[in-house]
Short mmCIF file of C-alpha atoms in Angstrom, two decimals:
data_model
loop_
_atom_site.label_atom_id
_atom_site.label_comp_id
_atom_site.label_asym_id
_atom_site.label_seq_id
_atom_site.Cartn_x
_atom_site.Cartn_y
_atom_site.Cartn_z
CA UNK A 1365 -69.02 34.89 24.50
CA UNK A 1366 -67.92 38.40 23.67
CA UNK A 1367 -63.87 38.21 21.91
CA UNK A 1368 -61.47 39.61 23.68
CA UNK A 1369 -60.37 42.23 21.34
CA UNK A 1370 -56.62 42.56 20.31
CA UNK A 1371 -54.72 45.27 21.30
CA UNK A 1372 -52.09 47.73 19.03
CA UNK A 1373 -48.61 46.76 19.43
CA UNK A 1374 -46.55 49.11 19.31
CA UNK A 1375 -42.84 50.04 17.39
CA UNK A 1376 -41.15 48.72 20.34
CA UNK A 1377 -42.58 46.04 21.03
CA UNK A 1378 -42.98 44.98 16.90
CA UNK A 1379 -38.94 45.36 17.06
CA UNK A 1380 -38.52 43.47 20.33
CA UNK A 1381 -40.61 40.00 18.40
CA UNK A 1382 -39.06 40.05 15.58
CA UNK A 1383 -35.47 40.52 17.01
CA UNK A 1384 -36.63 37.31 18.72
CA UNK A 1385 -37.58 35.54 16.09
CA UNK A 1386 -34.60 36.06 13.91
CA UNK A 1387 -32.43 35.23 16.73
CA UNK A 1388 -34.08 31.35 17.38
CA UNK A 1389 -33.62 31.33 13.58
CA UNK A 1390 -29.90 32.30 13.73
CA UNK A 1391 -28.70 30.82 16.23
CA UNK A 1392 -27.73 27.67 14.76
CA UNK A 1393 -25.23 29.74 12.29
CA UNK A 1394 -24.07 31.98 15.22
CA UNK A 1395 -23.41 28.75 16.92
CA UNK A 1396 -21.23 27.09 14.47
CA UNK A 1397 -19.30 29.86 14.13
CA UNK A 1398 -18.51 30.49 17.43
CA UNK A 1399 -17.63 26.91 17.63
CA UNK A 1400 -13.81 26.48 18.97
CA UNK A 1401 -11.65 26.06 16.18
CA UNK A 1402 -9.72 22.46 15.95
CA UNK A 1403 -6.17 23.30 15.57
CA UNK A 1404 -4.38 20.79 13.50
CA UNK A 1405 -0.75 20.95 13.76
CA UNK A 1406 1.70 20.47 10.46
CA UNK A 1407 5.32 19.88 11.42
CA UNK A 1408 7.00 20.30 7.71
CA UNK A 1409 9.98 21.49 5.76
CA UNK A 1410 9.50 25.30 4.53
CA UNK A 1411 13.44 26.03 3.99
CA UNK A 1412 16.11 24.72 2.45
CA UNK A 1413 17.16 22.27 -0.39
CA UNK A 1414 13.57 20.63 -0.56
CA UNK A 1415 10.94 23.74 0.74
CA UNK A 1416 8.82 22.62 -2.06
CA UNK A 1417 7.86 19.43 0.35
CA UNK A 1418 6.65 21.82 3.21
CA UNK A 1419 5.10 24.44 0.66
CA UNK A 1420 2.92 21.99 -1.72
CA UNK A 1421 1.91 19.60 1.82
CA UNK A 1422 0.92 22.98 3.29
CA UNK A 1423 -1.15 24.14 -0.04
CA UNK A 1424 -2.72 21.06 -0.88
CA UNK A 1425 -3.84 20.79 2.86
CA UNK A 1426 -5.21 23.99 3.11
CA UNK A 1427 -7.30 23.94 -0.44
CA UNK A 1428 -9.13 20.54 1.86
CA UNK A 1429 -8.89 22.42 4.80
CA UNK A 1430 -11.56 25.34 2.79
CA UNK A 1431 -13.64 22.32 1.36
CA UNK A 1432 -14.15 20.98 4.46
CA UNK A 1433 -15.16 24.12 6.45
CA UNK A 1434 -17.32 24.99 4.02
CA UNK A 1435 -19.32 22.07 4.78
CA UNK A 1436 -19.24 21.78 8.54
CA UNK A 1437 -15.62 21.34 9.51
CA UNK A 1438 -15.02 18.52 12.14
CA UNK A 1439 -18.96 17.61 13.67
CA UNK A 1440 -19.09 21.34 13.02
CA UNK A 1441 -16.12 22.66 14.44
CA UNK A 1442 -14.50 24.40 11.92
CA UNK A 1443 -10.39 23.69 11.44
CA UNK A 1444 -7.58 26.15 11.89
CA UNK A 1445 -4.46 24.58 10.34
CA UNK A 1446 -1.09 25.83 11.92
CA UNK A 1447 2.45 25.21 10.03
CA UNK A 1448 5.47 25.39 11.27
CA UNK A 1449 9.16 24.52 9.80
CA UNK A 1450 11.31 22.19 10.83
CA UNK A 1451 14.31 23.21 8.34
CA UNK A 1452 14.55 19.41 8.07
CA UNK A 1453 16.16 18.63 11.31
CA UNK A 1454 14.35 15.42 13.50
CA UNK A 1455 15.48 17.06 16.59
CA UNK A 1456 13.59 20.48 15.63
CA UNK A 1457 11.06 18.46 14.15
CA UNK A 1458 10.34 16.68 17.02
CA UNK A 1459 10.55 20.07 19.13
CA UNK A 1460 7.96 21.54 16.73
CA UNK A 1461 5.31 19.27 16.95
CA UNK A 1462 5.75 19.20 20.84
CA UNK A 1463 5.46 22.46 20.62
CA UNK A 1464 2.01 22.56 18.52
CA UNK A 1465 0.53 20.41 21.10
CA UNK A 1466 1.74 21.96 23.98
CA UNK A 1467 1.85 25.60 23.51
CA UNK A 1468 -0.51 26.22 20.52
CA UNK A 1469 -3.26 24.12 21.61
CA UNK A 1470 -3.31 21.53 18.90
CA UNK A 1471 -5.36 18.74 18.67
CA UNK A 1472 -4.45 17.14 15.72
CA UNK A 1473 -0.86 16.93 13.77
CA UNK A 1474 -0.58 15.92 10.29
CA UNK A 1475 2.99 14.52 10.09
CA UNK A 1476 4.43 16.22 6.74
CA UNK A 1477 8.01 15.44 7.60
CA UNK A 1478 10.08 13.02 5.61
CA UNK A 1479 10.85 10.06 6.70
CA UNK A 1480 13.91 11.70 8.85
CA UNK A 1481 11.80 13.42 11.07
CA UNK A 1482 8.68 10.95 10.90
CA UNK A 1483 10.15 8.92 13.15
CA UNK A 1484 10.76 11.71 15.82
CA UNK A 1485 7.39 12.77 15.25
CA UNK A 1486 6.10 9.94 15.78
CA UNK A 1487 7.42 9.28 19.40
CA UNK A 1488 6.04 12.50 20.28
CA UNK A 1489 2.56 11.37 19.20
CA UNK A 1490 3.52 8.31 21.25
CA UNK A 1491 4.38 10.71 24.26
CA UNK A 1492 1.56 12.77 24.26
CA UNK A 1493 -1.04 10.49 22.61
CA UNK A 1494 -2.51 13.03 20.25
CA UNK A 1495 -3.65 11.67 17.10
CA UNK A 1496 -0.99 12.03 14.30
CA UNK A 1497 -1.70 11.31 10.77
CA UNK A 1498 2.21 10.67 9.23
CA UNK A 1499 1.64 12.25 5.45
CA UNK A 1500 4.59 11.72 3.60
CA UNK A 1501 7.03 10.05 5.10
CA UNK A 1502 7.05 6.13 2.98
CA UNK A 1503 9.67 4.19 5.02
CA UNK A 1504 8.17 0.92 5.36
CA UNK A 1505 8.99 0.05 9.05
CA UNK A 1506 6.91 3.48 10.64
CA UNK A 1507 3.58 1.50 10.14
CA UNK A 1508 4.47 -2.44 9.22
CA UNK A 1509 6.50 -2.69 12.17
CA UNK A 1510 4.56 -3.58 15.51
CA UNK A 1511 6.98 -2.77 17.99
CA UNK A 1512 6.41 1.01 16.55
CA UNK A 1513 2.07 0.53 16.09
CA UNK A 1514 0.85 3.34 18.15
CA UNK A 1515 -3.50 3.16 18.42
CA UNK A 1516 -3.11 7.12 17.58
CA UNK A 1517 -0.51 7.37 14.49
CA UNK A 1518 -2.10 6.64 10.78
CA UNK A 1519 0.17 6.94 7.56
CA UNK A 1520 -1.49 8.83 4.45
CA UNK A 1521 1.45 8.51 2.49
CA UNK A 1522 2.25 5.60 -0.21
CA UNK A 1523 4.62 3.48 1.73
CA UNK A 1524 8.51 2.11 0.34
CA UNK A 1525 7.21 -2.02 -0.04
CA UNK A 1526 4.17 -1.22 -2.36
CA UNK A 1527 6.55 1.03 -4.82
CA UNK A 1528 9.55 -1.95 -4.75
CA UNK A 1529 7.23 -4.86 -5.70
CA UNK A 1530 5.27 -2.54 -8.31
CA UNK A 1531 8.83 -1.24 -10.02
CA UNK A 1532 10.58 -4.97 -9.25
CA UNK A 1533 7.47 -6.64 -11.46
CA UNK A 1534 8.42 -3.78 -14.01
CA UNK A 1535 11.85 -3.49 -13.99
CA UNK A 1536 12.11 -7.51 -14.37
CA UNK A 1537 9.89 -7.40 -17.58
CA UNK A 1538 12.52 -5.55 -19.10
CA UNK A 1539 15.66 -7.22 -17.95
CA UNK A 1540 14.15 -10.43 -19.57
CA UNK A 1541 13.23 -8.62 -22.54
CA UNK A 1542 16.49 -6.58 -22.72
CA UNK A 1543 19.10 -8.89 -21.01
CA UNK A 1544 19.85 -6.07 -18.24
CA UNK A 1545 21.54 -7.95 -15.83
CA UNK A 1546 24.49 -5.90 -14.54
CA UNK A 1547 22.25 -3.07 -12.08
CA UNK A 1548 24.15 -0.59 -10.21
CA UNK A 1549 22.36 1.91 -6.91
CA UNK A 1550 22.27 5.23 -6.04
CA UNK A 1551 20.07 5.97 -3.03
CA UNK A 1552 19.76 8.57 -0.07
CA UNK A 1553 21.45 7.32 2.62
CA UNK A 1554 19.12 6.96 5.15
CA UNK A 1555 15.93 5.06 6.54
CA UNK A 1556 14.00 5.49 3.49
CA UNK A 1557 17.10 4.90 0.79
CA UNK A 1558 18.00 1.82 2.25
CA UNK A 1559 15.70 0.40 2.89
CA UNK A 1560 13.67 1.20 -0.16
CA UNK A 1561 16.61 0.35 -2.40
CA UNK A 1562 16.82 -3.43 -0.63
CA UNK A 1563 13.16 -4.36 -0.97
CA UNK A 1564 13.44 -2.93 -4.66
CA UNK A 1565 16.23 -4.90 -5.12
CA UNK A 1566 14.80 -8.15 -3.81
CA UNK A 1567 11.60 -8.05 -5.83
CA UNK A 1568 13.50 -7.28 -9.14
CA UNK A 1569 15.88 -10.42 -8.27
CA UNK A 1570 13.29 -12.79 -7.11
CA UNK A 1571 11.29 -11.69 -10.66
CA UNK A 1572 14.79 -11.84 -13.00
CA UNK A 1573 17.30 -14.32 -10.85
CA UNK A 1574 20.05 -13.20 -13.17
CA UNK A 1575 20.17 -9.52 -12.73
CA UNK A 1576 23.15 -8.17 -10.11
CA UNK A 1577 23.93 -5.32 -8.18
CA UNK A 1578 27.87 -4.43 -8.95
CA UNK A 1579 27.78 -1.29 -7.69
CA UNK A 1580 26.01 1.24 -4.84
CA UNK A 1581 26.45 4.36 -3.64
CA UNK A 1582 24.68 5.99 -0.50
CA UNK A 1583 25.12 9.48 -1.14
CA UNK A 1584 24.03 11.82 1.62
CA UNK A 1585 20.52 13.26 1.97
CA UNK A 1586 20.47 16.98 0.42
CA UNK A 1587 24.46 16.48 -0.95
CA UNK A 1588 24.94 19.39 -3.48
CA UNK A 1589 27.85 17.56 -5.71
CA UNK A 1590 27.16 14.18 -6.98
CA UNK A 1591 30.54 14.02 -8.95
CA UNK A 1592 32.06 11.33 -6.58
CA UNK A 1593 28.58 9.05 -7.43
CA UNK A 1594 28.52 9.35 -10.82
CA UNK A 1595 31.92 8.60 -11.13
CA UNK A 1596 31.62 5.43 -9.18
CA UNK A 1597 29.00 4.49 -11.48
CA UNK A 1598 30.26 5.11 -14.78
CA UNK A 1599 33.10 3.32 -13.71
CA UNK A 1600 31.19 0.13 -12.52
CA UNK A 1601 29.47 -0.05 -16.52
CA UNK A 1602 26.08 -1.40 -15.30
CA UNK A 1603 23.53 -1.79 -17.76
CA UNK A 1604 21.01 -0.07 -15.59
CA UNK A 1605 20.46 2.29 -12.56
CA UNK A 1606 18.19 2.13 -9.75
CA UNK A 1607 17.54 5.47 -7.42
CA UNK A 1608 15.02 6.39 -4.94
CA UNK A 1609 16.35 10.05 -4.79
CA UNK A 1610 13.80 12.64 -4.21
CA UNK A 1611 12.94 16.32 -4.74
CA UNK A 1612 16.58 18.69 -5.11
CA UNK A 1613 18.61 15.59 -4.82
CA UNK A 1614 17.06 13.69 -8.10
CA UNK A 1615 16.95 16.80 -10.00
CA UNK A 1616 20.58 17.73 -9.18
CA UNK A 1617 21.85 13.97 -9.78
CA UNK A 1618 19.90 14.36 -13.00
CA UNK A 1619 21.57 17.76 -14.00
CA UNK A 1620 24.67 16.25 -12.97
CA UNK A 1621 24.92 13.08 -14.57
CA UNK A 1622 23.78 14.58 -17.83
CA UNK A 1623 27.12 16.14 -18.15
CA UNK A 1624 28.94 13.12 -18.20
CA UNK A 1625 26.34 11.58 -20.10
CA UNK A 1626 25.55 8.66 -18.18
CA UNK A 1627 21.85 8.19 -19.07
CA UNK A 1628 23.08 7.10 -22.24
CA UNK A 1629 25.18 4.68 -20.97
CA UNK A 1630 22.98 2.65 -18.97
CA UNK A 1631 18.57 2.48 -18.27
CA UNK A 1632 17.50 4.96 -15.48
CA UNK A 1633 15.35 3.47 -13.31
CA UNK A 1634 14.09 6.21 -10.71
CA UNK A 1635 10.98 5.91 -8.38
CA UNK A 1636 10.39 9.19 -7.51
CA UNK A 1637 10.61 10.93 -11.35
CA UNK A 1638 6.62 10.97 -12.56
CA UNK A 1639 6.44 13.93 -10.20
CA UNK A 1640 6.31 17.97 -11.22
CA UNK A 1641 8.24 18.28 -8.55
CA UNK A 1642 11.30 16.53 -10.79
CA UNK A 1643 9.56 16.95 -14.11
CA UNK A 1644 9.64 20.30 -14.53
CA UNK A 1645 12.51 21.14 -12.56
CA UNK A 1646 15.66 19.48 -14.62
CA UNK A 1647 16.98 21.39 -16.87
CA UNK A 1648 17.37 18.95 -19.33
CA UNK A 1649 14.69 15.69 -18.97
CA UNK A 1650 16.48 13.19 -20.41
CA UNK A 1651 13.21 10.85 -22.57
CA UNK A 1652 13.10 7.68 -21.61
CA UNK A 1653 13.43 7.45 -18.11
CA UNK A 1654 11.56 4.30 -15.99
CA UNK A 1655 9.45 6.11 -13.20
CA UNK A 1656 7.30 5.18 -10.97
CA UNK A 1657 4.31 7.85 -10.45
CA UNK A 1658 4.36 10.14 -7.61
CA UNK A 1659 1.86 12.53 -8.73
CA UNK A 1660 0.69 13.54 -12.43
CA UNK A 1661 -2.80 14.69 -13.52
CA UNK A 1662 -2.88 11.62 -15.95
CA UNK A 1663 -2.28 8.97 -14.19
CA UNK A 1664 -4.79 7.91 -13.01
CA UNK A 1665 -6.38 8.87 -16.11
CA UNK A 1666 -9.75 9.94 -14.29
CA UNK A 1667 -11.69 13.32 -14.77
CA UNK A 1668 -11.57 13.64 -11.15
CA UNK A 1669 -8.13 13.50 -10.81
CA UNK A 1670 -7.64 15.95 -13.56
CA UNK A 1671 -9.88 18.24 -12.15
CA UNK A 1672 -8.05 18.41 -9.04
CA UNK A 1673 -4.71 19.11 -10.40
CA UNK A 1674 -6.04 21.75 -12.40
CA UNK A 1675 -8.02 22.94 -9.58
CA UNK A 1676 -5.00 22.97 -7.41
CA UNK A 1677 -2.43 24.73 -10.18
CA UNK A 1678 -4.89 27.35 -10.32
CA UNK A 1679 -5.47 28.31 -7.24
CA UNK A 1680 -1.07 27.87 -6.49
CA UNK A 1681 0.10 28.97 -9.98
CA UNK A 1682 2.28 25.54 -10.07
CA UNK A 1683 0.97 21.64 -10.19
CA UNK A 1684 0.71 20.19 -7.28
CA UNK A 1685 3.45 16.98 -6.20
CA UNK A 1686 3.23 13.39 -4.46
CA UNK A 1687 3.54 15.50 -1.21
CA UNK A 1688 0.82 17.56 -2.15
CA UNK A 1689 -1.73 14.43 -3.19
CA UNK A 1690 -1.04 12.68 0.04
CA UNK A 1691 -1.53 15.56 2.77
CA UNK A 1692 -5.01 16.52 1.08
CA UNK A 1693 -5.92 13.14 1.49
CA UNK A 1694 -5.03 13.22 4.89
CA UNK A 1695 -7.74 16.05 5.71
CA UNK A 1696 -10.09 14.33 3.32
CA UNK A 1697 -9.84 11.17 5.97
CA UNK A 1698 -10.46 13.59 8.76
CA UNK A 1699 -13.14 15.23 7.96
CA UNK A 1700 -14.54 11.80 6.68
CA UNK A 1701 -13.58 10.14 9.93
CA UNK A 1702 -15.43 13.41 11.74
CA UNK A 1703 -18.65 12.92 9.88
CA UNK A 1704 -19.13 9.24 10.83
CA UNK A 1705 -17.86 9.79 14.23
CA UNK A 1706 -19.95 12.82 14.78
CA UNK A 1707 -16.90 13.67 16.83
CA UNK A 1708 -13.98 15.81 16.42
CA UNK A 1709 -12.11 14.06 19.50
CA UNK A 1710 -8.68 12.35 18.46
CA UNK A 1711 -9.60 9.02 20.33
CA UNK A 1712 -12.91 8.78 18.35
CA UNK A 1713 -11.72 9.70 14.97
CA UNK A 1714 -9.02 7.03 15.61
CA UNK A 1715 -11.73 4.55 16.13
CA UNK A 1716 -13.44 5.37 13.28
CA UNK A 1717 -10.07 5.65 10.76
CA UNK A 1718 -9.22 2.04 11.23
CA UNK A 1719 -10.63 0.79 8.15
CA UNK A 1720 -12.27 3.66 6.38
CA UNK A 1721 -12.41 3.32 3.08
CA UNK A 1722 -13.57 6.86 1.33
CA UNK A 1723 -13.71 8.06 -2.69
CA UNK A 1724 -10.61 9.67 -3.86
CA UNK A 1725 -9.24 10.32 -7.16
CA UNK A 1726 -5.88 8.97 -6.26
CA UNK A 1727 -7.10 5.84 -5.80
CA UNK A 1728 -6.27 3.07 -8.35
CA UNK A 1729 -10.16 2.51 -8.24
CA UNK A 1730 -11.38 5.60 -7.06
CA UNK A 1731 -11.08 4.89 -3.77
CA UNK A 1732 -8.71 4.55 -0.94
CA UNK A 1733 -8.48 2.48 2.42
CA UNK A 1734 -7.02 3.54 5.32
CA UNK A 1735 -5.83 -0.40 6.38
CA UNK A 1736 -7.25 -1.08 9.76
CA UNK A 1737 -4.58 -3.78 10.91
CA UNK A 1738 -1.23 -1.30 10.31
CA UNK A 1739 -3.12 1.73 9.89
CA UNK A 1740 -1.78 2.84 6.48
CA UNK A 1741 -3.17 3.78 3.17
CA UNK A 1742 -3.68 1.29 0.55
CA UNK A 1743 -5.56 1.13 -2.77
CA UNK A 1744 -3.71 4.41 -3.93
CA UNK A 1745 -2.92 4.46 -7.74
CA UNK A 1746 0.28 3.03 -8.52
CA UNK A 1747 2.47 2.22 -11.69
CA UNK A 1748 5.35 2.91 -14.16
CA UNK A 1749 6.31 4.30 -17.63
CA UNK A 1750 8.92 5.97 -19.34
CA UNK A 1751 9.29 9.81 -19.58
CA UNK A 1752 9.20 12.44 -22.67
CA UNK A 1753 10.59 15.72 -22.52
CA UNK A 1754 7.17 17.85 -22.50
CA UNK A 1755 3.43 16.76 -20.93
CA UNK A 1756 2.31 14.88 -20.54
CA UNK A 1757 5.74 13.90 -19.44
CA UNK A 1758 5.09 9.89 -18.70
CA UNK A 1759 2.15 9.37 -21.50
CA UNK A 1760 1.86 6.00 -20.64
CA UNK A 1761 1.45 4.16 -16.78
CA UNK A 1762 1.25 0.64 -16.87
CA UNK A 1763 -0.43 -0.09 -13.32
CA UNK A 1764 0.51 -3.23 -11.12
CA UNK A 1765 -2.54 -4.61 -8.81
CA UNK A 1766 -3.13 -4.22 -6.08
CA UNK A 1767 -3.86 -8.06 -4.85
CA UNK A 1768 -0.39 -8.94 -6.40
CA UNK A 1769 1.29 -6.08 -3.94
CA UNK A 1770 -0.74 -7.44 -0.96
CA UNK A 1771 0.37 -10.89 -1.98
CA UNK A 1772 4.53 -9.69 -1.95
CA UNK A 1773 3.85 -7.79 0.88
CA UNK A 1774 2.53 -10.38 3.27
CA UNK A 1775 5.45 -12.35 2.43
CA UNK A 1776 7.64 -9.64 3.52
CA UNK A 1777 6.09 -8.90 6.25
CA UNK A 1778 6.15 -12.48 7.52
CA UNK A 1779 10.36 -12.54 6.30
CA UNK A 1780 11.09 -9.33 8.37
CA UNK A 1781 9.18 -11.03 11.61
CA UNK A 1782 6.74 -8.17 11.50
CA UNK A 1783 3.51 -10.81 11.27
#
């Protein structure tokens, strides 16, 4: 059988087969990244008193935001994070996020309000069903209550009850130690103040039976002059101070106070100090302050978490806060939610976010679980210690665990009628 002998290709036609080629071979990249972009929508605080929220939510966000791209993005969608400021206000916050759904073609909103405009938030994401992820706001009631469960709104934030009962088992181990029975408040009036400052309160009597509140004050949320507080206070004589103020406000109270020197009149006990935000904003840190920890590099004392707060600081020139820890997490559960899913669709990735568990190095074992009966993050690091005026600012956290929190908080559940 004579072979068919093979003809000369020419230039063209050499240019035209491998063009081809390399485009089967391509195509797979050019595909992914002219995959639509899934917008996720951040409703947050960039003015104002406490900017620092909306700036260090937004930063530590977009740092995951990179991460995950680089490897994929959402079942290979890549995500396109849009912020916009709410200047604090529920009523613009709740315009906002309408607005990132409606007009800018979100898919997606993390929630990095506080708890002021959480709530307003969250009837949007009730309105338009679009999975929300609620990143910072900790009032209790937006996830344990069932009258507000919503099968599309998640909290990746550390949440008011699981702070009280940790700093109420503290606290009482050293009003029995130290005989600090006369307490006095100071607390942001509003959702999160109150309500914080009662379950605190209840876990710190039900632990020491003879400590007593003589004396609160509710001063209002961003208030520049504390003078009338700390007058009331000093005047009351308590042996010790609670406060769940946060960002500005605790730093100004601090700076405040200090003048009339009430720290050393009475133990500060404040919830929201172990935080850069607070720790390297007063003026003058006053050592021995009780804090629970918001966010420091040390606690928990993990090379991971290390690594990320130096990873964070250098990329942002600053060290990252509480708000900061809890909205990366928040894209860290998406895009973990995404890969199981194989889905970048809200409805799925809600599916699949009921009960994920995922490795973290906020978590008090290295990993965290997004609860899949309330929806809200659990198994986060938490603890107390006393401050010193330079890092690593609280050198000692003693933790509380976490079975003894879900213990207290099943009771309080089942007290408030929420079980």
């Amino acid at each position: 059988m004579t072979k068919t002998p093979s003809l000369p290709m020419n230039r063209r036609a050499v240019l035209a087969l491998t063009a081809g080629a390399a485009g089967v071979m391509a195509a797979p990249w050019v595909a992914r990244a002219q995959a639509k972009a899934v917008k996720v929508g951040m409703p947050t605080i960039l003015s104002g008193r406490v900017a620092q929220l909306g700036t260090s939510s937004r930063n530590a966000a977009q740092m995951e935001v990179e991460k995950a791209n680089a490897a994929g993005g959402l079942a290979g969608r890549p995500i396109e994070l849009v912020v916009r400021d709410t200047k604090g206000q529920p009523q613009e916050a709740a315009r906002v996020a309408r607005e990132l759904v409606n007009s800018d073609g979100c898919e997606i909103l993390i929630d990095a309000e506080a708890s002021t405009g959480a709530f307003a938030v969250h009837e949007v994401a009730r309105d338009l069903g679009v999975l929300c992820i609620h990143s910072n706001s900790e009032t209790s009631s937006l996830t344990a209550d069932p009258k507000l469960k919503l099968p599309n709104a998640f909290r990746c934030a550390r949440q008011g009850i699981h702070d009280s009962v940790a700093g109420g088992t503290y606290a009482a181990e050293i009003v029995n130690a130290k005989g600090l029975t006369r307490w006095a408040t100071c607390s942001p009036d509003y959702a999160y103040g109150r309500d914080t400052t009662a379950e605190f309160v209840m876990y710190l009597k039900r632990f020491a039976p003879k400590a007593e509140v003589v004396a609160e004050s509710w001063p209002k949320i961003f208030q520049p002059d504390y003078t009338e507080s700390i007058t009331k206070l000093l005047q009351a004589k308590p042996q010790a101070l609670y406060s769940c103020l946060w960002g500005g406000d605790l730093t100004s109270f601090i700076d405040q106070a200090g003048i009339y020197a009430l720290f050393a009149q009475m133990q500060f006990f404040a919830v929201n100090m172990a935080d850069y935000t607070a720790l390297t904003t007063v003026k003058n840190l006053p050592p021995g302050i009780h804090s629970g920890n918001r966010y420091i590099k040390t606690f928990p004392a993990t090379p991971q978490n290390a690594a990320w707060g130096d990873a964070y600081r250098a990329k942002y020139g600053e060290y990252p806060t509480n708000w900061a820890w809890q909205n990366a997490l928040a894209v860290n559960f998406l895009a973990a939610a995404a890969k199981k899913a194989n889905s970048a669709d809200g409805k799925k990735l809600a599916e699949v976010l009921r009960g994920l568990t995922i490795e973290s190095p906020f978590g008090a074992e290295g990993k965290v679980t997004m609860r899949a009966d309330d929806q809200t993050l659990v198994d986060y690091a938490v603890g107390w210690g006393t401050t010193i005026a330079k890092e690593p600012y609280v050198p000692e956290m003693k933790s509380v665990s976490w079975q003894r929190i879900f213990e207290l908080e099943a009771e309080w559940k089942k007290d408030k009628g929420f079980v």
